[in-house]
mmCIF file of C-alpha atoms and ligand atoms in Angstrom:
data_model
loop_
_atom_site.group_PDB
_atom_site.id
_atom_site.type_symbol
_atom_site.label_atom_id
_atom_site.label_comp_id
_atom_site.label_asym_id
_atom_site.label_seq_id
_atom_site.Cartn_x
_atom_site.Cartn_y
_atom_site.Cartn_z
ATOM 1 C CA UNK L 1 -12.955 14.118 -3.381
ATOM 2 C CA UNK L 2 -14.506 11.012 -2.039
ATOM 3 C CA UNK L 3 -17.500 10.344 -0.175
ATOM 4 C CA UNK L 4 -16.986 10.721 3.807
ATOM 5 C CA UNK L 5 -19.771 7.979 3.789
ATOM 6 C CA UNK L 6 -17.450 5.503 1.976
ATOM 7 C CA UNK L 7 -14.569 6.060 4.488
ATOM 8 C CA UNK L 8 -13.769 2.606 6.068
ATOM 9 C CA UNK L 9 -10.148 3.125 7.714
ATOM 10 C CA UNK L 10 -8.745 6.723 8.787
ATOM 11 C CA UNK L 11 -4.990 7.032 10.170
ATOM 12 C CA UNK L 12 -4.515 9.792 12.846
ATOM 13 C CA UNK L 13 -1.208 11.123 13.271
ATOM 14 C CA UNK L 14 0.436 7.883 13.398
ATOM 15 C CA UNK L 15 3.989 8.068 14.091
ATOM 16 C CA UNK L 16 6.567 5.537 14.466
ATOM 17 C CA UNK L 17 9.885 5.812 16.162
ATOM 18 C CA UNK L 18 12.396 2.954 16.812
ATOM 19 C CA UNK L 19 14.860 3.001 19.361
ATOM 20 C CA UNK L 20 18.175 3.059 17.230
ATOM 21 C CA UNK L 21 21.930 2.506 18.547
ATOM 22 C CA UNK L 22 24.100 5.635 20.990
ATOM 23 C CA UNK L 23 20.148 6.061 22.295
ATOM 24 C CA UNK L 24 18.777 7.843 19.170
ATOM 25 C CA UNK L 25 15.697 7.473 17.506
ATOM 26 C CA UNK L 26 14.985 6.111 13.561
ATOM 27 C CA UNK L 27 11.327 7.956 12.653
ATOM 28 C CA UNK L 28 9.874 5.442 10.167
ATOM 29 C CA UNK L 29 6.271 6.967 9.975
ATOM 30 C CA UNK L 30 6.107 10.914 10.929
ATOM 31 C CA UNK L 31 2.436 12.540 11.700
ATOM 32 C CA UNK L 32 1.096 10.121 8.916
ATOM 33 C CA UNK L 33 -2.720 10.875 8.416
ATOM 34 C CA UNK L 34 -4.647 8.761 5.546
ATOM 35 C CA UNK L 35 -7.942 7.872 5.072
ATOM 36 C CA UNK L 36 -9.486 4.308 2.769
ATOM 37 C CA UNK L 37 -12.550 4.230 1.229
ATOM 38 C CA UNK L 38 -14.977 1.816 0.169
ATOM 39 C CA UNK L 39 -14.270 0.869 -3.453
ATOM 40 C CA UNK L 40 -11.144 3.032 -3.878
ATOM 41 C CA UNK L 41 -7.441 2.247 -4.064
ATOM 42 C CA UNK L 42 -4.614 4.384 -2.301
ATOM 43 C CA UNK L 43 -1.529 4.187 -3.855
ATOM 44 C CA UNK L 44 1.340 4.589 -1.028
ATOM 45 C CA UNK L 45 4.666 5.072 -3.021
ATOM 46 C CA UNK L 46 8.020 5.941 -2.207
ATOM 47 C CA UNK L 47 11.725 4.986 -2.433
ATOM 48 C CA UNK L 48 13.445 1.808 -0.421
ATOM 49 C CA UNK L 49 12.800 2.467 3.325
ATOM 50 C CA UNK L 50 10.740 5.665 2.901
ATOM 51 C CA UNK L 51 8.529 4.005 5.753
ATOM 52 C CA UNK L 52 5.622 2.771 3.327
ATOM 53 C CA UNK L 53 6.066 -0.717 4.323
ATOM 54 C CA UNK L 54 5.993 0.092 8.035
ATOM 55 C CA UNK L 55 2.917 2.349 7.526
ATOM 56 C CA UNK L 56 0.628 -0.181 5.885
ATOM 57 C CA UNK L 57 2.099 -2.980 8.685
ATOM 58 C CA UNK L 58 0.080 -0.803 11.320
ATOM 59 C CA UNK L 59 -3.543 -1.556 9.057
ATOM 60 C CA UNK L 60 -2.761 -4.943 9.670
ATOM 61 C CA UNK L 61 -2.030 -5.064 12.906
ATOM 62 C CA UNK L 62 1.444 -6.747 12.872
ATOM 63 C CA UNK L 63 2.896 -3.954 14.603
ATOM 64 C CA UNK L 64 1.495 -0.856 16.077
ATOM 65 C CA UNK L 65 2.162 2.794 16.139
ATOM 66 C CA UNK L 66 4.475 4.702 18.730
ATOM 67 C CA UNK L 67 1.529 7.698 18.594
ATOM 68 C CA UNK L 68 -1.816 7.997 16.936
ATOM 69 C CA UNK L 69 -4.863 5.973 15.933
ATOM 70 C CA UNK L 70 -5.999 3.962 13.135
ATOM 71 C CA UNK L 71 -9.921 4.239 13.037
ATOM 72 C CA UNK L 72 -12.086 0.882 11.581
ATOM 73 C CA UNK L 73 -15.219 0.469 12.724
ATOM 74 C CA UNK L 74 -15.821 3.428 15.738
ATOM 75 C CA UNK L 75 -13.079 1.409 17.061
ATOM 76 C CA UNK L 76 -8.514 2.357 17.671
ATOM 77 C CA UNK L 77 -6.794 -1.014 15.871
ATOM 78 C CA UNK L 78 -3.696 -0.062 18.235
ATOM 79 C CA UNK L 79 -6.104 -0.776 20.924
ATOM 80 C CA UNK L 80 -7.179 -3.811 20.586
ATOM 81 C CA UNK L 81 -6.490 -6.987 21.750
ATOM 82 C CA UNK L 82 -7.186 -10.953 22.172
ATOM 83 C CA UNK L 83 -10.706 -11.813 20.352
ATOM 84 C CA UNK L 84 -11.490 -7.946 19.841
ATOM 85 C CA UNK L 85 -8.635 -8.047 17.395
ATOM 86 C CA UNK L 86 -8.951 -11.345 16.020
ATOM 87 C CA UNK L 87 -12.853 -10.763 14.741
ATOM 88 C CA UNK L 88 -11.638 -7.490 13.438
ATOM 89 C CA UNK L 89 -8.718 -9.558 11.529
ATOM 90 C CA UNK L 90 -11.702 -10.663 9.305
ATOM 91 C CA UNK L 91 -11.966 -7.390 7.382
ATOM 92 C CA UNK L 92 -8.539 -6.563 7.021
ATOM 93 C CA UNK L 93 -6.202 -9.149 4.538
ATOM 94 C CA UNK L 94 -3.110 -8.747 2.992
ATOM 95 C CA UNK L 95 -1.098 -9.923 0.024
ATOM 96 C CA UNK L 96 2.392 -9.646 0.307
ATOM 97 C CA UNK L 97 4.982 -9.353 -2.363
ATOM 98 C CA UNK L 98 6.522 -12.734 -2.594
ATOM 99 C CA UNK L 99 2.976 -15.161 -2.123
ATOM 100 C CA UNK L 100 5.195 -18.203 -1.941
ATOM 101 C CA UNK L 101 6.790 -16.550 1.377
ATOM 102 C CA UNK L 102 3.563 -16.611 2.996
ATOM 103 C CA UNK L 103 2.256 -19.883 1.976
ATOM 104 C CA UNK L 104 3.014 -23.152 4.106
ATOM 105 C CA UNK L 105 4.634 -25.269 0.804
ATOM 106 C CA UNK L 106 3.236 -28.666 2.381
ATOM 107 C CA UNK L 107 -0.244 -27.312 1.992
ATOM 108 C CA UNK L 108 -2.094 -27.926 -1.081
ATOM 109 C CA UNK L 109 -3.822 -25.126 -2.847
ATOM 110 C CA UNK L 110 -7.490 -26.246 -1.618
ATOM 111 C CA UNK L 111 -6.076 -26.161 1.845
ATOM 112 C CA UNK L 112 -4.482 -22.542 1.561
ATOM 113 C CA UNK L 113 -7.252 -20.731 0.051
ATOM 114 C CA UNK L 114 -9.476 -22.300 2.739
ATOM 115 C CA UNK L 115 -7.575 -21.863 5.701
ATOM 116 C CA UNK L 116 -9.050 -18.401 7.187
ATOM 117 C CA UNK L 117 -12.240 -19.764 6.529
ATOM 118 C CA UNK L 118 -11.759 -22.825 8.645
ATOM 119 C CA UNK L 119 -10.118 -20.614 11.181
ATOM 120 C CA UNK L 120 -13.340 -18.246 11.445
ATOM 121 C CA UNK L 121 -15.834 -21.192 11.119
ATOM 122 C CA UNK L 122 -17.104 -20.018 8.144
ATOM 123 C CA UNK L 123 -17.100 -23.570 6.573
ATOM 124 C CA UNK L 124 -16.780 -26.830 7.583
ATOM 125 C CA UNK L 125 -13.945 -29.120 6.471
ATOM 126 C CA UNK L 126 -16.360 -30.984 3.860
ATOM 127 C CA UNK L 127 -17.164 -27.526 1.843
ATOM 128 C CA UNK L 128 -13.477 -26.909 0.941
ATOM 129 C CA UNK L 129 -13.292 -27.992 -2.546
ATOM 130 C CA UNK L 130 -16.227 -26.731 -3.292
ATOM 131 C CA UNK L 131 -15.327 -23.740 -1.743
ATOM 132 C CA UNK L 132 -11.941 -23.648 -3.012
ATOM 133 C CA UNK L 133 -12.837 -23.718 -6.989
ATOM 134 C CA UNK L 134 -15.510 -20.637 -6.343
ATOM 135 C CA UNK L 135 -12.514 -18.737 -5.296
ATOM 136 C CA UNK L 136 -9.894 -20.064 -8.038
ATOM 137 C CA UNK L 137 -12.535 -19.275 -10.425
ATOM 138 C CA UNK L 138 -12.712 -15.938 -9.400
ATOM 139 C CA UNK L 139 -8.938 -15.009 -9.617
ATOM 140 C CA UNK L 140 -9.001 -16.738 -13.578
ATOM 141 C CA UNK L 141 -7.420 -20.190 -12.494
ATOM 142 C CA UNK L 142 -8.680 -23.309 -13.424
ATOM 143 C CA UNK L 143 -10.464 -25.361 -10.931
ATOM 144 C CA UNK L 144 -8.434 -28.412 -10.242
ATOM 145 C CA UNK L 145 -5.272 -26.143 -9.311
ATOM 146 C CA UNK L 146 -6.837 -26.980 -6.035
ATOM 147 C CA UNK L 147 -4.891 -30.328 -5.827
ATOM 148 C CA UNK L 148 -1.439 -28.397 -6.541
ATOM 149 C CA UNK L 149 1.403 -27.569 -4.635
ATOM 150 C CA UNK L 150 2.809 -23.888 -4.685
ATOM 151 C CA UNK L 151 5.894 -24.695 -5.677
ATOM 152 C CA UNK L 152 3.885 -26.142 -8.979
ATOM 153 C CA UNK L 153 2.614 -22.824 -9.583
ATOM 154 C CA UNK L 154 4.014 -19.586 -11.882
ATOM 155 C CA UNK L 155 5.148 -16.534 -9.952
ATOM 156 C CA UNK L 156 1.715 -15.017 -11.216
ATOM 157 C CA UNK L 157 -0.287 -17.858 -10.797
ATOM 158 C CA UNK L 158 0.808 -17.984 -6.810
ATOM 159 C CA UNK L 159 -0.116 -14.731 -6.372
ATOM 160 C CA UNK L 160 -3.717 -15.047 -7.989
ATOM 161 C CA UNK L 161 -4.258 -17.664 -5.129
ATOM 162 C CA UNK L 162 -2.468 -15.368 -2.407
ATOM 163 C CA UNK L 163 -5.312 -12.865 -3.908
ATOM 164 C CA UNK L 164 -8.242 -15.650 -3.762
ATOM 165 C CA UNK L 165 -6.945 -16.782 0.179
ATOM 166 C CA UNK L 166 -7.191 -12.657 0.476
ATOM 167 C CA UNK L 167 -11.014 -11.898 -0.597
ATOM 168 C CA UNK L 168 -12.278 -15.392 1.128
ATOM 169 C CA UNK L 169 -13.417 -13.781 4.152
ATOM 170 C CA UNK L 170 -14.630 -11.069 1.963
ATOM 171 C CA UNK L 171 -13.073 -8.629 3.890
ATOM 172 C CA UNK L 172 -13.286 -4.708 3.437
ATOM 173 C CA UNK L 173 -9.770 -3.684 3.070
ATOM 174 C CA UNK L 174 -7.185 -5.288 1.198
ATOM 175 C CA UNK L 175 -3.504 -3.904 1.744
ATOM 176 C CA UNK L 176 -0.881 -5.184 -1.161
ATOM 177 C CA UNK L 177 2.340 -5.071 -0.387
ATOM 178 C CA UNK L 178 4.689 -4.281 -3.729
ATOM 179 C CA UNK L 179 2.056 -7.173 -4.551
ATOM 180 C CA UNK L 180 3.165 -7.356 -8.683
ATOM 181 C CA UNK L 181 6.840 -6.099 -8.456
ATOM 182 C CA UNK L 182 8.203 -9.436 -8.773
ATOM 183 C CA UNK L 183 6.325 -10.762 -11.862
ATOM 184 C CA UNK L 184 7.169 -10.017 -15.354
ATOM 185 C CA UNK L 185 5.548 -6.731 -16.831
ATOM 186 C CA UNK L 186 2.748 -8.481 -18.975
ATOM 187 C CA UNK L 187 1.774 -10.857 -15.495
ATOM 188 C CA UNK L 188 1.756 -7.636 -13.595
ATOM 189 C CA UNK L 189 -0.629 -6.192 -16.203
ATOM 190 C CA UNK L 190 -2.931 -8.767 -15.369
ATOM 191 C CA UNK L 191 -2.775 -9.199 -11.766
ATOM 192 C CA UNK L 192 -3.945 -5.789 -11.830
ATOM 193 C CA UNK L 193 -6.899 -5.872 -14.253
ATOM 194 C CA UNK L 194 -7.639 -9.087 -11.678
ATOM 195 C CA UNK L 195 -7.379 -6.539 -8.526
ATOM 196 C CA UNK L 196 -9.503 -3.663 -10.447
ATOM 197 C CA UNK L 197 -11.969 -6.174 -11.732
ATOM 198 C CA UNK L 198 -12.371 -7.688 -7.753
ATOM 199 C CA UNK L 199 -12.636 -4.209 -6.680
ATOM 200 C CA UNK L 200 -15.436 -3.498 -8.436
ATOM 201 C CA UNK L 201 -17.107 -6.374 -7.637
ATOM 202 C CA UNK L 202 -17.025 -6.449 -4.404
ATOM 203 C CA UNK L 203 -16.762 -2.701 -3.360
ATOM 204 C CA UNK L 204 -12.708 -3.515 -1.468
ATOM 205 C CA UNK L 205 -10.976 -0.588 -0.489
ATOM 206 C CA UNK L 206 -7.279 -1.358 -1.289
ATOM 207 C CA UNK L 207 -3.912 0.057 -0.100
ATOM 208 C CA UNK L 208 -1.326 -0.590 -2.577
ATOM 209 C CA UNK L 209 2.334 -0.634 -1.718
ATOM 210 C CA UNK L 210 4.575 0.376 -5.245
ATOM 211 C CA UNK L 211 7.576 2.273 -5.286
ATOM 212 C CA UNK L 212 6.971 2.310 -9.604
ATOM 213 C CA UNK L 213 4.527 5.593 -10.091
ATOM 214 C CA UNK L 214 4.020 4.507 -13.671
ATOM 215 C CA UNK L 215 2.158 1.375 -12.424
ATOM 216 C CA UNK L 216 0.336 2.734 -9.653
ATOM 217 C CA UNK L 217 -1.259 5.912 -11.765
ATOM 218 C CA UNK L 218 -2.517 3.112 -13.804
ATOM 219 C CA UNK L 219 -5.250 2.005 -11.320
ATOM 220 C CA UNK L 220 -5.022 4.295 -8.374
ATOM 221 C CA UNK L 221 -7.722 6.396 -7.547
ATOM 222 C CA UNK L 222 -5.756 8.594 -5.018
ATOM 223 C CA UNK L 223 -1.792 8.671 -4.712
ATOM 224 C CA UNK L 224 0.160 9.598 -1.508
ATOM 225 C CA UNK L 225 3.788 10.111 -2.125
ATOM 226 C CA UNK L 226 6.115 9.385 0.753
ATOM 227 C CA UNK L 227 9.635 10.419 1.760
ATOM 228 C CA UNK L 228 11.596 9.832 4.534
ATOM 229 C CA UNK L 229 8.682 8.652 6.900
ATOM 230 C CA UNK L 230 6.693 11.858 6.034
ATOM 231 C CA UNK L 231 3.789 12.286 3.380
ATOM 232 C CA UNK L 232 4.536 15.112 0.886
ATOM 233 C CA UNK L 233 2.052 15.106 -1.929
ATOM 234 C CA UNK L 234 -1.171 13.662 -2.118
ATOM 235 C CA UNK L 235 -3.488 13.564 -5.298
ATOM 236 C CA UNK L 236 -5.755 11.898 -7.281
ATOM 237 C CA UNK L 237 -4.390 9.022 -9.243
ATOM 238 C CA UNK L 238 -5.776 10.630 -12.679
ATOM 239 C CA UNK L 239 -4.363 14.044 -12.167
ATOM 240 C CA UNK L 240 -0.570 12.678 -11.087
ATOM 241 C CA UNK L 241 1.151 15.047 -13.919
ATOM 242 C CA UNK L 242 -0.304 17.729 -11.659
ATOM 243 C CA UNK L 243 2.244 16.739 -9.226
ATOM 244 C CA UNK L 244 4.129 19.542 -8.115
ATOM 245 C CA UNK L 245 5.906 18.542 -5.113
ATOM 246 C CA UNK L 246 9.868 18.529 -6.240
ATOM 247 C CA UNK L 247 10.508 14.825 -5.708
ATOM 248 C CA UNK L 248 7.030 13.807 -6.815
ATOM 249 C CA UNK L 249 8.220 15.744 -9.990
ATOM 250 C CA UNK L 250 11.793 13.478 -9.990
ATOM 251 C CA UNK L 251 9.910 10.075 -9.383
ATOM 252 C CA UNK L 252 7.611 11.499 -12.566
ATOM 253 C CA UNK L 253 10.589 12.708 -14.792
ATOM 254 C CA UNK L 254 11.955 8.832 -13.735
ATOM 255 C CA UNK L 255 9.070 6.881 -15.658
ATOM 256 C CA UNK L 256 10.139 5.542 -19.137
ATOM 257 C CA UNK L 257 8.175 4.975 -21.691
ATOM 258 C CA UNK L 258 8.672 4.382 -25.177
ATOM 259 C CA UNK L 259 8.673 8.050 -26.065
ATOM 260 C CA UNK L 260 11.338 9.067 -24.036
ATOM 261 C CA UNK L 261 13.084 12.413 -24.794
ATOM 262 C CA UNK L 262 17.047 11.306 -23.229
ATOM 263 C CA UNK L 263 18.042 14.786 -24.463
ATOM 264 C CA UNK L 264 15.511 17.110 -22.449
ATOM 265 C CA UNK L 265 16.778 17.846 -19.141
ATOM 266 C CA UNK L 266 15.006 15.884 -16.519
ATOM 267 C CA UNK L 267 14.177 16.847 -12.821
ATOM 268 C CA UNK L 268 16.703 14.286 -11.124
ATOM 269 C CA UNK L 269 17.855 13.776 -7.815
ATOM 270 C CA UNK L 270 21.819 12.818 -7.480
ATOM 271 C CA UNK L 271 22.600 12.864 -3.937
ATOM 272 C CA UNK L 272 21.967 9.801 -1.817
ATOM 273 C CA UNK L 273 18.533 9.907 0.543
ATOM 274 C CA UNK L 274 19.339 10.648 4.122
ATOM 275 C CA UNK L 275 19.987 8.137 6.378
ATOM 276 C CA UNK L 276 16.298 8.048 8.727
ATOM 277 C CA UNK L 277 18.626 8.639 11.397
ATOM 278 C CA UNK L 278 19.727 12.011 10.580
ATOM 279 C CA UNK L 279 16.676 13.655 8.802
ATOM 280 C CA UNK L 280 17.286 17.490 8.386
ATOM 281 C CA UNK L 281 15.667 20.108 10.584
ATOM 282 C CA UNK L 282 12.777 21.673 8.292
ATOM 283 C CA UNK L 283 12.400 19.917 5.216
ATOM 284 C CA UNK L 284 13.166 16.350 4.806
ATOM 285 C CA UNK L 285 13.827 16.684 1.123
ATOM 286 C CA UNK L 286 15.806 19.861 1.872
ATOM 287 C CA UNK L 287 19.062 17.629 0.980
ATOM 288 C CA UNK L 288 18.246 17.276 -2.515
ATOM 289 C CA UNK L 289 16.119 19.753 -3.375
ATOM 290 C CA UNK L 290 17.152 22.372 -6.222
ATOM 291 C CA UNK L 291 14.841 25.115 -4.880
ATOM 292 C CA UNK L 292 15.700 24.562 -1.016
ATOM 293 C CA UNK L 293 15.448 28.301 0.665
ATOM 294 C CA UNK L 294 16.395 29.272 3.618
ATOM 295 C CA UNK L 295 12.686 28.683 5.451
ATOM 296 C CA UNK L 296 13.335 25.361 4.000
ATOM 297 C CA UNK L 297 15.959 24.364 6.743
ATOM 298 C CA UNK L 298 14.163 26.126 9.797
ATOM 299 C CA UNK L 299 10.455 24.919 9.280
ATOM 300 C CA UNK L 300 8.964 21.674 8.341
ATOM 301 C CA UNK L 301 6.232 21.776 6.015
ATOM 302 C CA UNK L 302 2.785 20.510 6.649
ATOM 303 C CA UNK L 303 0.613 18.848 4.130
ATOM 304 C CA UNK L 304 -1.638 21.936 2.672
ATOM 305 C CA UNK L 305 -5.138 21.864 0.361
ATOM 306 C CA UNK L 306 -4.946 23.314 -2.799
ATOM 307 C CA UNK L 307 -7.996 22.442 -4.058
ATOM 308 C CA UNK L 308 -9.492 19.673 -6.150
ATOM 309 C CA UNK L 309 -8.167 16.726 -3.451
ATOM 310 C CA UNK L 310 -4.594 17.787 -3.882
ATOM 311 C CA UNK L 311 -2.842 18.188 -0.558
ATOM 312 C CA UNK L 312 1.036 19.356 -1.257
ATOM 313 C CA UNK L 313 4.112 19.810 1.784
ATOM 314 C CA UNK L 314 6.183 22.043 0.765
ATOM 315 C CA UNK L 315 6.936 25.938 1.195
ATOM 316 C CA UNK L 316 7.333 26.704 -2.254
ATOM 317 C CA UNK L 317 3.302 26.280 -1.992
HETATM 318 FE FE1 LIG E 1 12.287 21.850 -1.671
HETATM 319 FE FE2 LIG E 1 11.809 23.620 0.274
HETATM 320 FE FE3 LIG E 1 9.774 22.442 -0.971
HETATM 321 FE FE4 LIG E 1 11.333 21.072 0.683
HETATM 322 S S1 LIG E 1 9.997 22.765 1.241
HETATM 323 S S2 LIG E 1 10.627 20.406 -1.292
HETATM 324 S S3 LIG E 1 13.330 21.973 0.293
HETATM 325 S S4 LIG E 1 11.278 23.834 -1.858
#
């Protein structure tokens, strides 16, 4: 579907297990294997504590994976360490979901946007406000926000810097974390033309975080669905009423929009999601699935083509 030239980052059967209380195991992550292109954004969504958070945590380095690789560069990021993985740092930003979280509040605007850049010797201390209203100009903010405060700042407006501190280094992969889910719906709408118009620009692949399908089929070029640590569906981001995996279909059926039909009977799911500690034998939607058979409970399914970059897990395929 993409171009193997344009592949920047490829997960390897990473897998994540944490050691849980009465010695058993939570499996955040199971066999997870994803690939990021130049240019391209994949959508990662999934309910609360599906896992997607702790997946994209690995890209980042700020924790690493029980088994597997994540290839950048010819080189394993679970390998590396000390100034190996501090150069490679460089390439690999993230924005997080609340921006104000991650900023130092004592530090003015100028100084946050500027910091990596200091820290890599990229600029010297005299080039920051010049520096500093190149990059608020390109996230839409006005110039001489670089004398602010965040706490002087709009939800959206913190996150367009959080965004300008990200591309600074220019790096080649961005990962967002639920990055718009706390603004209001028309901010969100804008912080992602902003993302789609950077992209562009400057050729980012992006990892987006979203648990709201509606949003993320807006902009996504590819769309990985995830449940209970494992990935079930993957597709592109313009064919996502092609889903057919059964919970893709209930996370579909759960979009509203201002056509709504509240009499047709929509694909829901009622039960509660497993705990991660006690995921089924076989299928890990087997729980709530209304066309769980028998095989269903024995064997796990494995991610299978169908054709036209649509990978599906499930045995009713
Ligand atoms: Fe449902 Fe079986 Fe498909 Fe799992 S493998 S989603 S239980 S039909």
């Amino acid at each position: 579907m993409f171009d193997e030239k344009d592949l920047i980052l490829e997960a390897k059967h990473v897998t994540r297990r944490f050691p849980a209380s009465g010695g058993r195991e939570l499996t955040a992550c199971n066999d997870v294997n994803l690939k990021f292109y130049r240019g391209k954004t994949l959508g990662l969504i999934g309910e609360s504590g599906c896992g997607k958070t702790t997946f994209m945590r690995f890209l980042v380095r700020l924790d690493v994976p029980t088994e597997g690789e994540i290839l950048f560069k010819g080189k394993d990021l679970t390998k590396l360490k000390g100034e190996e993985l501090r150069q490679i740092r460089k390439y690999i930003q993230m924005v997080f979901q609340d921006p104000g979280g991650s900023f130092n509040p004592k530090m003015k605007i100028r100084d946050i946007i500027c910091e990596p850049l200091l820290n890599f010797g990229k600029i010297k201390p005299s080039e920051k406000d010049t520096v500093a209203r190149k990059y608020l100009e390109a996230v839409e903010l006005p110039a001489d926000f670089a004398d602010r405060y965040p706490h002087n700042m709009s939800g959206g407006q913190r996150q367009r810097i959080a965004i300008a501190r990200a591309i600074a280094l220019e790096p080649e992969l961005i990962v967002m974390d639920e990055a718009t889910c706390a603004l209001d719906v028309s901010v969100q709408k804008t912080i992602i033309e902003l993302i789609c118009k950077l992209q562009k620009e400057k050729n980012i692949a992006i990892g987006f975080i979203a648990h709201d399908l509606g949003l993320i089929q807006s902009f996504a070029h590819q769309i990985a669905v995830m449940y209970l640590g494992n990935i079930v569906e993957i597709l592109p981001g313009e064919d996502v009423d092609k889903a057919r995996h059964p919970y893709t279909k209930t996370l579909l059926d759960a979009i509203f929009d201002t056509k709504m039909d509240f009499d047709k009977k929509i694909e829901r799911i009622d039960s509660e999601i497993p705990s991660p500690l006690d995921v089924p034998v076989g299928c890990p939607f087997q729980t709530r699935c209304d066309h769980c058979m028998e095989l269903c409970r024995r064997e796990r399914p494995v991610l299978k083509n169908i054709g036209e970059g649509h990978e599906i897990a499930c045995h009713l395929f």
